[in-house]
Coordinates of C-alpha atoms and ligand atoms in Angstrom, one line a residue:
X1 CA 53.6 102.7 105.7
X2 CA 54.8 105.9 104.9
X3 CA 58.3 106.9 104.6
X4 CA 60.4 109.6 103.7
X5 CA 63.0 108.3 101.1
X6 CA 66.5 109.2 101.5
X7 CA 69.8 108.2 98.8
X8 CA 73.3 107.3 100.1
X9 CA 74.7 109.8 102.4
X10 CA 77.1 112.7 99.7
X11 CA 80.4 111.7 99.5
X12 CA 82.4 112.8 101.4
X13 CA 80.2 114.6 104.3
X14 CA 81.4 118.4 104.7
X15 CA 83.2 117.3 107.8
X16 CA 84.8 114.1 107.2
X17 CA 87.1 114.1 109.6
X18 CA 91.0 113.3 109.1
X19 CA 92.0 109.1 108.1
X20 CA 93.6 108.5 111.3
X21 CA 90.1 110.0 113.7
X22 CA 87.9 108.1 111.1
X23 CA 89.5 104.6 111.4
X24 CA 89.8 105.0 115.2
X25 CA 86.2 103.4 115.7
X26 CA 86.9 100.8 112.5
X27 CA 90.0 99.8 114.1
X28 CA 88.2 98.7 117.9
X29 CA 84.8 97.5 115.8
X30 CA 85.9 93.3 116.7
X31 CA 82.9 92.2 114.3
X32 CA 84.0 94.6 111.5
X33 CA 87.5 93.8 111.4
X34 CA 86.4 89.8 111.9
X35 CA 84.1 90.5 108.9
X36 CA 86.8 92.1 106.7
X37 CA 90.0 89.4 107.4
X38 CA 87.9 86.8 106.4
X39 CA 86.6 89.0 103.4
X40 CA 90.0 89.8 101.8
X41 CA 91.5 86.9 102.9
X42 CA 89.8 84.7 101.1
X43 CA 89.7 86.7 97.6
X44 CA 92.9 87.7 97.8
X45 CA 94.1 83.6 98.2
X46 CA 91.0 83.5 95.3
X47 CA 92.9 86.1 92.7
X48 CA 96.6 85.1 93.1
X49 CA 95.9 80.9 92.2
X50 CA 93.2 82.9 89.2
X51 CA 96.6 84.3 88.5
X52 CA 99.3 81.7 89.0
X53 CA 97.5 79.9 85.7
X54 CA 98.5 81.9 83.4
X55 CA 102.0 81.7 82.3
X56 CA 101.7 85.3 80.4
X57 CA 100.0 86.8 83.4
X58 CA 103.6 89.4 83.5
X59 CA 103.0 90.3 79.8
X60 CA 99.4 91.0 79.6
X61 CA 100.3 93.3 82.5
X62 CA 102.6 95.5 81.0
X63 CA 100.4 95.5 77.9
X64 CA 97.4 96.6 80.3
X65 CA 100.2 99.4 81.7
X66 CA 101.0 100.6 78.2
X67 CA 97.7 100.4 76.6
X68 CA 96.3 102.8 79.3
X69 CA 99.0 105.3 79.2
X70 CA 99.1 105.2 75.8
X71 CA 95.6 106.2 75.5
X72 CA 95.9 108.6 78.4
X73 CA 98.5 110.8 76.9
X74 CA 96.1 110.9 73.2
X75 CA 92.7 110.9 75.3
X76 CA 92.2 114.4 73.3
X77 CA 91.8 112.5 70.2
X78 CA 90.1 108.9 71.1
X79 CA 87.7 111.0 73.1
X80 CA 86.5 113.1 70.3
X81 CA 86.7 109.1 68.5
X82 CA 84.4 108.2 70.8
X83 CA 81.5 111.0 70.4
X84 CA 81.6 110.1 66.9
X85 CA 81.3 106.8 66.7
X86 CA 78.2 106.9 69.8
X87 CA 76.8 109.2 67.7
X88 CA 76.8 107.9 64.7
X89 CA 75.5 104.6 66.1
X90 CA 71.9 106.6 67.4
X91 CA 73.8 108.0 71.0
X92 CA 73.6 111.7 72.3
X93 CA 76.9 112.4 74.4
X94 CA 77.1 114.9 77.0
X95 CA 79.9 116.5 78.0
X96 CA 80.1 117.5 82.1
X97 CA 83.1 119.5 83.7
X98 CA 82.2 118.4 87.1
X99 CA 79.7 116.4 89.3
X100 CA 77.3 119.5 89.6
X101 CA 77.2 119.5 85.8
X102 CA 76.6 116.0 85.5
X103 CA 73.6 115.8 88.0
X104 CA 72.1 118.4 85.8
X105 CA 72.0 116.8 83.3
X106 CA 71.0 113.5 84.3
X107 CA 68.3 114.9 85.7
X108 CA 67.2 117.0 82.6
X109 CA 67.2 113.3 80.4
X110 CA 64.8 111.9 83.3
X111 CA 62.4 114.7 83.0
X112 CA 62.8 115.0 80.1
X113 CA 60.8 111.3 79.6
X114 CA 58.6 112.1 82.3
X115 CA 59.4 109.3 84.7
X116 CA 60.3 109.7 88.4
X117 CA 62.4 107.1 88.9
X118 CA 65.2 104.8 87.5
X119 CA 67.2 101.9 87.8
X120 CA 70.9 101.8 88.6
X121 CA 73.2 98.9 87.2
X122 CA 76.8 99.5 89.7
X123 CA 78.2 102.7 89.6
X124 CA 81.2 104.0 91.0
X125 CA 80.9 107.7 88.8
X126 CA 77.3 107.9 90.3
X127 CA 78.3 107.8 93.3
X128 CA 81.1 109.8 93.4
X129 CA 79.3 112.8 92.1
X130 CA 76.5 111.9 94.3
X131 CA 73.6 111.3 91.9
X132 CA 71.6 109.5 93.8
X133 CA 70.3 112.8 96.2
X134 CA 70.7 115.2 94.0
X135 CA 68.1 113.3 91.6
X136 CA 66.3 113.0 94.9
X137 CA 65.6 116.8 94.9
X138 CA 64.4 116.9 91.8
X139 CA 61.9 114.5 92.8
X140 CA 63.0 110.7 91.2
X141 CA 64.2 108.0 93.2
X142 CA 67.3 106.3 92.3
X143 CA 66.8 102.0 92.7
X144 CA 70.5 100.7 93.4
X145 CA 70.2 96.7 91.4
X146 CA 73.8 95.0 92.6
X147 CA 73.0 93.2 95.4
X148 CA 75.8 94.7 97.4
X149 CA 74.3 98.0 96.4
X150 CA 71.2 97.3 97.5
X151 CA 72.1 96.0 100.7
X152 CA 73.8 99.4 101.0
X153 CA 71.2 101.3 100.3
X154 CA 68.0 99.7 102.3
X155 CA 70.7 100.1 105.1
X156 CA 70.7 103.6 104.7
X157 CA 74.8 102.9 104.2
X158 CA 78.2 104.0 102.6
X159 CA 79.8 101.3 100.5
X160 CA 82.6 100.3 102.0
X161 CA 84.6 98.5 98.9
X162 CA 84.9 98.7 95.4
X163 CA 83.8 95.4 93.9
X164 CA 81.8 94.1 97.0
X165 CA 80.6 97.8 99.0
X166 CA 78.5 96.0 101.6
X167 CA 81.9 93.7 102.5
X168 CA 81.5 95.2 105.9
X169 CA 78.3 93.6 106.8
X170 CA 78.3 89.9 107.7
X171 CA 74.7 87.9 107.0
X172 CA 73.0 88.0 109.8
X173 CA 73.6 91.9 109.2
X174 CA 72.0 91.3 105.5
X175 CA 69.0 89.4 107.1
X176 CA 67.7 91.9 109.7
X177 CA 68.3 94.6 106.9
X178 CA 65.8 92.5 104.6
X179 CA 63.5 92.5 107.4
X180 CA 63.3 95.8 108.5
X181 CA 63.9 98.1 105.1
X182 CA 62.6 96.3 102.2
X183 CA 59.3 96.7 102.5
X184 CA 59.6 100.5 103.0
X185 CA 61.1 100.2 99.2
X186 CA 58.9 98.4 97.4
X187 CA 58.2 94.5 97.9
X188 CA 58.5 93.2 101.6
X189 CA 61.5 90.3 102.3
X190 CA 59.6 87.2 102.9
X191 CA 58.2 86.2 105.9
X192 CA 60.6 84.1 107.9
X193 CA 63.5 85.0 106.0
X194 CA 66.8 83.9 107.4
X195 CA 70.1 84.6 107.0
X196 CA 71.3 81.4 104.3
X197 CA 72.3 83.0 101.0
X198 CA 70.2 81.2 99.1
X199 CA 67.0 83.1 100.8
X200 CA 68.6 86.4 100.9
X201 CA 69.3 86.1 97.2
X202 CA 65.9 84.8 96.7
X203 CA 65.0 87.8 98.3
X204 CA 66.8 90.0 96.8
X205 CA 65.6 89.0 92.9
X206 CA 61.9 89.2 94.2
X207 CA 61.9 92.7 95.7
X208 CA 64.1 93.8 92.3
X209 CA 61.9 92.2 89.8
X210 CA 59.3 94.5 89.8
X211 CA 61.5 96.9 89.5
X212 CA 63.1 95.9 86.4
X213 CA 59.5 95.2 84.7
X214 CA 58.4 98.5 85.9
X215 CA 61.0 101.2 85.4
X216 CA 61.1 102.7 81.6
X217 CA 64.7 104.8 82.9
X218 CA 68.0 102.5 83.5
X219 CA 70.8 104.4 84.7
X220 CA 74.5 102.7 84.6
X221 CA 78.3 103.4 84.9
X222 CA 80.8 101.3 82.4
X223 CA 84.0 99.8 82.9
X224 CA 85.4 100.5 78.9
X225 CA 84.1 102.9 76.6
X226 CA 86.1 101.3 72.7
X227 CA 86.4 104.3 70.8
X228 CA 86.9 102.9 67.3
X229 CA 83.1 101.4 67.8
X230 CA 81.5 103.9 70.6
X231 CA 80.6 100.2 72.1
X232 CA 79.9 100.6 75.7
X233 CA 80.9 97.5 78.5
X234 CA 80.0 96.7 81.5
X235 CA 81.3 94.1 83.8
X236 CA 79.5 92.0 86.0
X237 CA 78.8 89.5 88.4
X238 CA 75.0 89.1 88.6
X239 CA 72.9 89.9 85.9
X240 CA 70.9 92.7 87.5
X241 CA 73.1 94.4 85.4
X242 CA 72.2 92.9 82.0
X243 CA 68.2 94.1 83.2
X244 CA 69.4 97.5 83.8
X245 CA 70.8 97.7 80.6
X246 CA 68.3 96.4 77.9
X247 CA 64.8 96.5 79.6
X248 CA 64.1 100.1 80.1
X249 CA 63.3 102.7 77.4
X250 CA 65.4 105.3 77.9
X251 CA 69.2 104.4 79.4
X252 CA 71.7 107.3 80.4
X253 CA 75.4 106.2 80.9
X254 CA 77.6 108.4 83.2
X255 CA 81.0 107.5 82.6
X256 CA 84.9 108.7 83.5
X257 CA 86.7 109.9 80.2
X258 CA 89.6 108.1 82.0
X259 CA 87.6 104.6 81.3
X260 CA 88.2 104.6 76.6
X261 CA 90.2 102.1 74.9
X262 CA 91.2 102.4 71.6
X263 CA 90.1 99.5 70.1
X264 CA 88.9 96.0 71.4
X265 CA 91.8 94.8 70.9
X266 CA 92.8 96.8 73.1
X267 CA 89.7 95.6 74.8
X268 CA 90.7 91.9 75.0
X269 CA 93.8 92.5 77.3
X270 CA 91.0 93.5 79.9
X271 CA 88.7 91.2 80.1
X272 CA 91.5 88.8 80.5
X273 CA 93.1 90.4 84.0
X274 CA 90.2 92.3 85.4
X275 CA 88.1 89.1 86.2
X276 CA 91.4 87.5 87.3
X277 CA 92.6 90.4 90.0
X278 CA 88.6 91.4 91.2
X279 CA 86.7 87.8 91.9
X280 CA 88.9 85.3 90.7
X281 CA 87.4 84.4 87.5
X282 CA 88.9 83.2 84.3
X283 CA 86.3 85.0 82.8
X284 CA 83.4 87.0 83.5
X285 CA 79.8 85.6 84.2
X286 CA 78.3 88.7 82.3
X287 CA 79.8 91.4 80.5
X288 CA 77.4 93.8 78.6
X289 CA 77.8 95.3 75.5
X290 CA 76.6 98.2 73.7
X291 CA 76.9 100.0 71.3
X292 CA 74.2 103.0 70.9
X293 CA 70.2 102.2 70.1
X294 CA 69.2 99.5 67.8
X295 CA 65.5 99.0 66.3
X296 CA 63.2 96.5 68.5
X297 CA 65.8 95.8 70.5
X298 CA 66.7 97.5 73.8
X299 CA 66.5 100.6 75.0
X300 CA 65.3 103.1 72.0
X301 CA 67.3 105.9 73.5
X302 CA 71.1 106.0 74.4
X303 CA 72.7 108.9 76.0
X304 CA 76.1 108.9 77.5
X305 CA 77.5 111.8 80.0
X306 CA 81.4 112.2 79.8
X307 CA 82.4 113.2 83.3
X308 CA 85.5 114.8 84.1
X309 CA 85.3 116.0 87.9
X310 CA 88.8 116.3 88.5
X311 CA 90.7 113.9 85.8
X312 CA 92.0 116.0 83.6
X313 CA 94.0 117.8 86.7
X314 CA 95.1 114.5 87.5
X315 CA 96.2 114.2 84.2
X316 CA 98.3 117.1 83.8
X317 CA 100.1 115.6 87.2
X318 CA 103.2 113.8 85.3
X319 CA 103.2 111.6 88.7
X320 CA 99.7 110.7 89.8
X321 CA 98.4 110.8 86.3
X322 CA 99.3 107.4 86.4
X323 CA 96.2 106.3 88.9
X324 CA 94.0 107.1 86.2
X325 CA 94.9 103.4 84.8
X326 CA 92.8 102.0 87.6
X327 CA 90.8 99.5 86.2
X328 CA 88.5 99.1 89.7
X329 CA 89.5 95.3 90.1
X330 CA 89.9 96.3 94.1
X331 CA 92.7 94.0 94.3
X332 CA 94.9 96.8 95.9
X333 CA 91.6 96.7 98.7
X334 CA 92.7 93.5 99.7
X335 CA 96.1 92.9 100.4
X336 CA 96.2 96.0 102.0
X337 CA 97.1 95.9 105.7
X338 CA 95.7 99.6 106.4
X339 CA 92.6 98.7 104.7
X340 CA 92.1 95.1 106.4
X341 CA 91.9 97.3 109.9
X342 CA 90.6 100.4 109.1
X343 CA 87.8 99.1 106.7
X344 CA 86.7 101.6 103.6
X345 CA 84.5 104.4 105.4
X346 CA 87.5 106.3 107.1
X347 CA 88.9 106.5 103.5
X348 CA 86.0 109.4 103.2
X349 CA 85.3 108.1 99.5
X350 CA 83.3 106.1 97.7
X351 CA 87.7 105.3 96.7
X352 CA 88.4 103.5 99.7
X353 CA 91.4 101.7 100.5
X354 CA 95.1 102.1 98.3
X355 CA 93.6 103.4 95.1
X356 CA 91.1 105.6 97.4
X357 CA 94.3 106.9 98.9
X358 CA 95.8 108.4 95.5
X359 CA 92.4 108.9 93.4
X360 CA 90.5 110.7 95.4
X361 CA 93.1 113.8 96.7
X362 CA 93.8 114.2 92.7
X363 CA 89.9 114.4 91.9
X364 CA 89.3 116.6 94.9
X365 CA 92.6 118.0 95.9
X366 CA 94.3 117.9 99.2
X367 CA 92.7 121.1 101.0
X368 CA 90.0 119.3 103.2
X369 CA 91.3 117.5 105.9
X370 CA 90.0 114.6 104.5
X371 CA 91.9 114.5 101.4
X372 CA 95.2 115.9 103.0
X373 CA 95.1 112.7 105.3
X374 CA 95.1 109.8 102.6
X375 CA 98.7 109.9 101.3
X376 CA 99.5 109.0 104.6
X377 CA 96.8 105.9 105.1
X378 CA 99.6 103.9 104.3
X379 CA 102.4 101.4 105.4
X380 CA 104.2 102.1 101.4
X381 CA 104.6 98.2 102.3
X382 CA 104.4 98.2 98.2
X383 CA 101.6 95.2 98.2
X384 CA 99.3 96.5 96.0
X385 CA 101.7 97.7 93.2
X386 CA 102.8 93.8 93.1
X387 CA 98.9 93.1 92.1
X388 CA 98.0 96.3 90.3
X389 CA 96.7 94.7 86.8
X390 CA 98.1 98.0 85.5
X391 CA 101.3 98.8 87.2
X392 CA 99.9 101.6 89.1
X393 CA 103.0 102.3 91.6
X394 CA 100.3 103.5 94.4
X395 CA 103.8 103.7 96.7
X396 CA 105.5 105.9 94.4
X397 CA 102.2 108.3 94.3
X398 CA 101.7 108.2 97.5
X399 CA 104.7 110.2 98.0
X400 CA 104.4 112.8 95.3
X401 CA 101.0 113.3 97.2
X402 CA 102.4 113.9 100.7
X403 CA 104.9 116.0 99.3
X404 CA 102.0 118.0 98.0
X405 CA 100.4 118.3 101.1
X406 CA 103.4 119.5 102.5
X407 CA 103.9 122.0 100.2
X408 CA 99.9 123.4 100.0
X409 CA 99.2 123.2 103.4
X410 CA 95.6 122.1 104.7
X411 CA 92.1 123.8 105.1
X412 CA 91.2 123.7 108.5
X413 CA 87.2 125.5 109.5
X414 CA 87.3 127.7 111.9
X415 CA 83.9 129.1 113.2
X416 CA 82.5 129.7 110.0
X417 CA 85.7 130.4 107.7
X418 CA 88.0 127.7 106.6
X419 CA 92.0 129.1 106.6
X420 CA 94.9 127.1 105.1
X421 CA 97.1 126.0 107.7
X422 CA 100.2 123.6 107.5
X423 CA 99.6 120.5 107.6
X424 CA 99.8 118.9 110.8
X425 CA 103.3 117.3 111.8
X426 CA 105.1 120.0 109.2
X427 CA 106.3 122.5 111.7
X428 CA 107.5 119.6 113.9
X429 CA 108.7 117.7 111.4
X430 CA 110.9 120.7 110.4
X431 CA 112.1 120.8 113.9
X432 CA 113.0 117.4 113.9
X433 CA 115.3 117.5 111.3
X434 CA 116.8 120.8 112.0
X435 CA 118.0 119.2 115.6
X436 CA 119.3 115.9 113.6
X437 CA 121.5 118.3 111.7
X438 CA 122.8 119.9 114.4
X439 CA 123.2 116.3 115.8
X440 CA 124.9 114.6 113.4
X441 CA 127.5 117.9 112.5
X442 CA 128.6 117.9 116.4
X443 CA 129.8 114.2 116.8
X444 CA 130.9 115.5 120.9
X445 CA 127.2 116.5 121.6
X446 CA 125.8 113.1 119.8
X447 CA 128.5 110.4 121.9
X448 CA 127.2 113.0 124.5
X449 CA 123.8 112.3 123.7
X450 CA 123.8 108.8 123.1
X451 CA 125.5 108.3 126.6
X452 CA 122.7 110.4 128.6
X453 CA 120.3 107.5 126.9
X454 CA 121.8 104.9 127.5
X455 CA 121.9 105.6 131.3
X456 CA 118.5 107.0 131.7
X457 CA 116.8 104.8 130.0
X458 CA 115.3 103.0 132.5
X459 CA 113.3 106.5 132.7
X460 CA 112.2 107.1 129.2
X461 CA 108.5 107.3 128.6
X462 CA 106.6 105.6 126.5
X463 CA 105.0 107.9 124.4
X464 CA 105.9 111.4 123.2
X465 CA 104.9 114.2 124.6
X466 CA 103.3 117.6 122.5
X467 CA 103.5 116.9 119.0
X468 CA 105.2 114.1 118.4
X469 CA 102.0 112.1 121.0
X470 CA 99.8 110.8 117.3
X471 CA 103.4 109.5 116.1
X472 CA 103.5 107.2 118.9
X473 CA 100.2 107.0 120.1
X474 CA 100.2 103.8 117.5
X475 CA 103.6 102.8 117.7
X476 CA 106.1 101.3 120.7
X477 CA 109.1 104.5 120.6
X478 CA 112.7 102.2 120.3
X479 CA 114.5 101.8 123.5
X480 CA 118.3 103.0 123.7
X481 CA 120.8 100.0 123.9
X482 CA 122.4 99.9 127.0
X483 CA 125.4 100.4 125.7
X484 CA 125.4 102.9 123.0
X485 CA 127.2 101.9 119.7
X486 CA 130.3 103.4 119.3
X487 CA 131.0 102.5 123.0
X488 CA 130.5 99.5 121.8
X489 CA 132.7 99.4 118.9
X490 CA 135.4 100.9 120.8
X491 CA 135.5 98.4 123.7
X492 CA 135.1 95.4 121.1
X493 CA 137.4 96.4 117.9
X494 CA 139.6 98.5 120.0
X495 CA 140.7 101.5 118.9
X496 CA 138.4 104.8 117.7
X497 CA 138.4 103.8 113.7
X498 CA 137.9 100.7 114.7
X499 CA 141.9 98.9 114.0
X500 CA 143.0 96.9 116.7
Ligands
SF4_1 S1 95.0 100.2 91.3 FE1 95.3 98.2 90.5 S2 95.1 96.6 91.9 FE2 93.9 99.0 92.5 S3 92.1 98.6 91.8 FE3 92.9 99.9 90.5 S4 93.3 98.5 89.2 FE4 93.1 97.5 90.5

């Protein structure tokens, strides 16, 4: 069967709509809502139990925050130390300022091996830079080997969760994807495949095994990089990652610069907090660590591509830089009421949920409609901060970024041109504030207005007209009371000042 191979769509598509628009379909999709609700509630309950087992959880959380803050403050020093350690251990370090440079470096490294296909362990950094698509343009096919990533790739879909990229799919949908798509990518699904987890896992295992045994080049990300020894760490649950990291002759790791930790002692903290926060496990099932290359064991060549791609801009922001502490556990997604209803695709980024709402606008800037809308994709309830194992104050950063959006404006496409316009609601918000200031400084007019509102309350519209329509489309307008508070106070308490 001939087939045009496509990579996963690049994030964000150039015309990705703003969050409210992108979320509209998702909130009306009952299957998606049900899949998400079931999955997030199950994981969040398990996480709460796993965390409650530790009497020193708060101290671990604080230690994680301090280690990350210290490392970020001295990142220049630790990155140089990391490069020296990796080089001394037989690896080669490449520095990539942005996605284009990282993709070019990786494509050239793969081409130098003479290979035209690679296996990949789940890596958010390579999704962020659109590596699969860039490799495809160079005639190189990338095969995802993480089970959820495989489902996403076979379904020509997009990941919607940090830890469970196919969280929006149920078992029946996965069975159908395997049945119809696997054969086009390699070994087909077994005849009569059902939707039982064991059969689906076996189908994926057989499909992937032939790719692992054939692949000469592996591509990975990393959860941590230890500067003192140049050791990289991948934390995963299936063992597929370990096959990718050990079987190929050449290993290329693309890692964001913020994943550095100074020492093994620092790593110890995160190896306790990450599994409990992500999969609610006391200890992670497969924690793979490698330091350069070793004779007669594992890859013969190791390349580390250190990725900036907006991270140093985020680092320069005193409030926003805390987002770089993130260890991608996804706990904040699983407790977020907005994510639970909107799903991950509406965020227009490989980083969905609360962390995506503060990370994407910092990595990509707030000029596009989607990035300008992300800081508003939150009720500021603070549940994300409560569960974050490195204490990122996500609501604080959201408010900070809203300020940036209001100050900076939004780039809007007009025909072939992109023009900068004030953020939506900015002018209306200013007018509303001016009206409120006038009313509060004219008490007589305010009283008359309140009485008028009470007397006409049955005639009030249920939604606001004009620019206020978007605000009232998703909220109930507060009903005017039958009697204004001041009148009630005067009637029940006596004089104007409240004295009987
Ligand atoms: S922001 Fe915190 S809770 Fe969310 S993924 Fe990152 S580390 Fe986990």
